[in-house]
Structures are given as C-alpha cells and as structure tokens.
mmCIF file of C-alpha atoms in Angstrom:
data_model
loop_
_atom_site.group_PDB
_atom_site.id
_atom_site.type_symbol
_atom_site.label_atom_id
_atom_site.label_comp_id
_atom_site.label_asym_id
_atom_site.label_seq_id
_atom_site.Cartn_x
_atom_site.Cartn_y
_atom_site.Cartn_z
ATOM 1 C CA MET I 222 0.015 0.256 0.003
ATOM 2 C CA THR I 223 2.657 2.321 0.850
ATOM 3 C CA ILE I 224 4.473 1.939 -2.816
ATOM 4 C CA LYS I 225 0.882 2.737 -4.351
ATOM 5 C CA ILE I 226 0.720 6.029 -2.182
ATOM 6 C CA ALA I 227 4.258 7.022 -2.899
ATOM 7 C CA GLU I 228 3.373 6.615 -6.579
ATOM 8 C CA ALA I 229 0.294 8.691 -6.447
ATOM 9 C CA MET I 230 2.459 11.318 -4.768
ATOM 10 C CA LYS I 231 5.140 11.087 -7.144
ATOM 11 C CA GLU I 232 2.836 11.416 -10.175
ATOM 12 C CA SER I 233 0.849 14.302 -8.539
ATOM 13 C CA ILE I 234 3.923 16.342 -8.554
ATOM 14 C CA LYS I 235 4.875 15.690 -12.003
ATOM 15 C CA GLU I 236 1.588 16.288 -13.402
ATOM 16 C CA LEU I 237 1.326 19.490 -11.588
ATOM 17 C CA TYR I 238 4.858 20.942 -11.733
ATOM 18 C CA LYS I 239 6.715 18.471 -14.318
ATOM 19 C CA ILE I 240 9.262 17.609 -11.104
ATOM 20 C CA GLN I 241 10.373 14.014 -11.154
ATOM 21 C CA LEU I 242 10.628 12.618 -7.629
ATOM 22 C CA GLN I 243 12.092 9.127 -7.335
ATOM 23 C CA ILE I 244 10.895 6.601 -4.767
ATOM 24 C CA LYS I 245 13.029 5.050 -1.897
ATOM 25 C CA GLN I 246 11.427 1.947 -0.898
ATOM 26 C CA PRO I 247 9.847 1.326 1.337
ATOM 27 C CA ASN I 248 8.496 4.705 2.287
ATOM 28 C CA ASP I 249 10.376 7.879 1.138
ATOM 29 C CA LEU I 250 10.317 10.330 -1.864
ATOM 30 C CA LEU I 251 13.355 11.827 -3.022
ATOM 31 C CA LEU I 252 14.153 15.125 -4.974
ATOM 32 C CA ASN I 253 18.094 15.351 -6.192
ATOM 33 C CA ASN I 254 19.117 12.638 -3.843
ATOM 34 C CA LYS I 255 17.774 14.290 -0.864
ATOM 35 C CA LYS I 256 14.433 13.241 1.211
ATOM 36 C CA ILE I 257 11.447 15.426 0.255
ATOM 37 C CA ALA I 258 8.610 13.027 1.679
ATOM 38 C CA GLY I 259 7.848 10.307 4.289
ATOM 39 C CA ILE I 260 5.010 7.895 4.137
ATOM 40 C CA LEU I 261 3.601 6.022 7.084
ATOM 41 C CA THR I 262 0.282 3.588 6.707
ATOM 42 C CA GLN I 263 -1.497 1.609 9.397
ATOM 43 C CA THR I 264 -4.127 -0.631 7.923
ATOM 44 C CA SER I 265 -6.749 -2.819 9.723
ATOM 45 C CA THR I 266 -8.068 -5.492 8.516
ATOM 46 C CA TYR I 267 -11.129 -8.179 9.274
ATOM 47 C CA GLN I 268 -11.558 -11.143 7.270
ATOM 48 C CA ASN I 269 -9.212 -10.448 4.473
ATOM 49 C CA LYS I 270 -10.982 -7.271 4.062
ATOM 50 C CA VAL I 271 -9.526 -3.761 4.934
ATOM 51 C CA GLN I 272 -11.703 -2.102 7.633
ATOM 52 C CA TYR I 273 -9.559 1.129 7.200
ATOM 53 C CA ILE I 274 -6.374 2.657 6.190
ATOM 54 C CA LEU I 275 -4.557 5.503 8.122
ATOM 55 C CA ILE I 276 -2.089 7.538 5.749
ATOM 56 C CA GLY I 277 0.455 10.077 7.096
ATOM 57 C CA ILE I 278 2.490 11.977 4.742
ATOM 58 C CA GLY I 279 5.326 14.380 5.690
ATOM 59 C CA MET I 280 6.220 16.428 2.761
ATOM 60 C CA ASN I 281 8.706 19.328 2.589
ATOM 61 C CA ILE I 282 6.989 21.766 0.291
ATOM 62 C CA ASN I 283 7.364 25.312 1.169
ATOM 63 C CA GLU I 284 10.098 24.720 3.922
ATOM 64 C CA THR I 285 13.362 27.161 3.550
ATOM 65 C CA GLU I 286 14.998 26.546 6.880
ATOM 66 C CA PHE I 287 16.648 23.354 7.625
ATOM 67 C CA SER I 288 19.471 22.541 10.241
ATOM 68 C CA GLU I 289 22.868 21.993 9.149
ATOM 69 C CA SER I 290 22.801 18.174 9.605
ATOM 70 C CA THR I 291 19.294 18.245 8.013
ATOM 71 C CA LYS I 292 20.337 20.149 4.840
ATOM 72 C CA LYS I 293 22.669 17.166 3.732
ATOM 73 C CA ILE I 294 19.928 14.631 3.808
ATOM 74 C CA ALA I 295 16.491 16.637 2.963
ATOM 75 C CA THR I 296 15.259 19.191 0.845
ATOM 76 C CA SER I 297 11.798 21.153 -0.271
ATOM 77 C CA LEU I 298 10.263 21.998 -3.437
ATOM 78 C CA LYS I 299 10.695 25.702 -2.732
ATOM 79 C CA ASN I 300 14.551 25.100 -1.936
ATOM 80 C CA GLU I 301 15.012 23.406 -5.060
ATOM 81 C CA TYR I 302 12.854 25.556 -7.525
ATOM 82 C CA LYS I 303 12.927 28.926 -5.461
ATOM 83 C CA SER I 304 8.996 29.093 -5.784
ATOM 84 C CA THR I 305 6.210 28.676 -3.704
ATOM 85 C CA PHE I 306 3.927 25.682 -4.403
ATOM 86 C CA SER I 307 0.202 24.969 -3.389
ATOM 87 C CA LYS I 308 -0.234 22.489 -1.005
ATOM 88 C CA GLU I 309 -4.008 22.566 -1.753
ATOM 89 C CA ASP I 310 -3.254 21.783 -5.178
ATOM 90 C CA ILE I 311 -0.896 19.102 -4.443
ATOM 91 C CA ILE I 312 -3.745 17.426 -1.955
ATOM 92 C CA ILE I 313 -6.236 17.325 -4.514
ATOM 93 C CA LYS I 314 -4.359 15.992 -7.260
ATOM 94 C CA PHE I 315 -2.738 13.275 -4.878
ATOM 95 C CA ILE I 316 -6.464 12.365 -3.710
ATOM 96 C CA GLN I 317 -7.486 12.248 -7.327
ATOM 97 C CA ILE I 318 -4.734 9.937 -8.568
ATOM 98 C CA LEU I 319 -4.686 7.711 -5.449
ATOM 99 C CA GLU I 320 -8.517 7.255 -5.711
ATOM 100 C CA GLU I 321 -7.846 6.099 -9.427
ATOM 101 C CA LYS I 322 -5.321 3.702 -8.541
ATOM 102 C CA LEU I 323 -7.398 1.999 -5.598
ATOM 103 C CA LYS I 324 -10.718 2.192 -8.053
ATOM 104 C CA ASN I 325 -10.333 -1.360 -8.952
ATOM 105 C CA GLU I 326 -8.798 -2.784 -6.283
ATOM 106 C CA GLU I 327 -11.470 -4.671 -4.364
ATOM 107 C CA TYR I 328 -9.609 -5.766 -1.673
ATOM 108 C CA ILE I 329 -9.112 -2.476 -0.376
ATOM 109 C CA PHE I 330 -12.587 -1.419 0.790
ATOM 110 C CA ASN I 331 -14.993 -3.304 2.796
ATOM 111 C CA LYS I 332 -17.826 -3.395 0.590
ATOM 112 C CA SER I 333 -21.149 -4.523 2.344
ATOM 113 C CA ASP I 334 -23.013 -7.246 0.993
ATOM 114 C CA GLN I 335 -26.312 -5.355 1.322
ATOM 115 C CA SER I 336 -29.318 -5.894 -1.128
ATOM 116 C CA ASP I 337 -31.285 -3.323 -2.515
#
C-alpha cells in the first residue's frame, strides 16, 4: 500500500509541476537525492478485507530552513525551485490519483453485501 501511495504522490508532483521525484522504498520520496517526503500507513483488516487505512505523509513543500545536518539529507520543493507551491493543489491531485489507482482494488475497501 505504501508504494501505491508513493507512486500517487510522485505522479501528482509530475503532473502539476513537471518535477520528477524518485521513490526510495519502502516509504520515502527523494528529489535530487535528498528526502522530500516520508509516508507511514496503518491498515486494519478483518476477514481479509480492509476496514480502514490511515495514511500519514510528511512532505517538505515550502520549507526553507533546515538545520545544518538536515540540509545534507533533506530538501523541499521551494528550496530546489525557488518558488512557492500550492499545498492545496498537491493534496487535491494526490487524492484524485490515489483514488483512481485504488478504484479497481476490491480488496481495499470493505464493501457491504447489502441488498437493495
């Protein structure tokens, strides 16, 4: 699941800004060989069906200040491209892409067997 989420974020940034991120498995996104995002997930299942998925994404978008030790291993979109980026646009695009990726994954959502 974490890889699908990373792929969705990577595609979101590419579609919005033509910026190519790299996925460092299992849960990081890199830009210019520096960490730009980390992804954490927690999944609850019951009888082989996912009940819920908690997704946490920490992404350096418009950050400009990093400690000296962090500068060596992390960056942000703003630091690399000297521009301000829309967090809202990124979130919207990410949700659209992730939803499309998961649309046909029946095991992802616990669909009730209710009759009409």
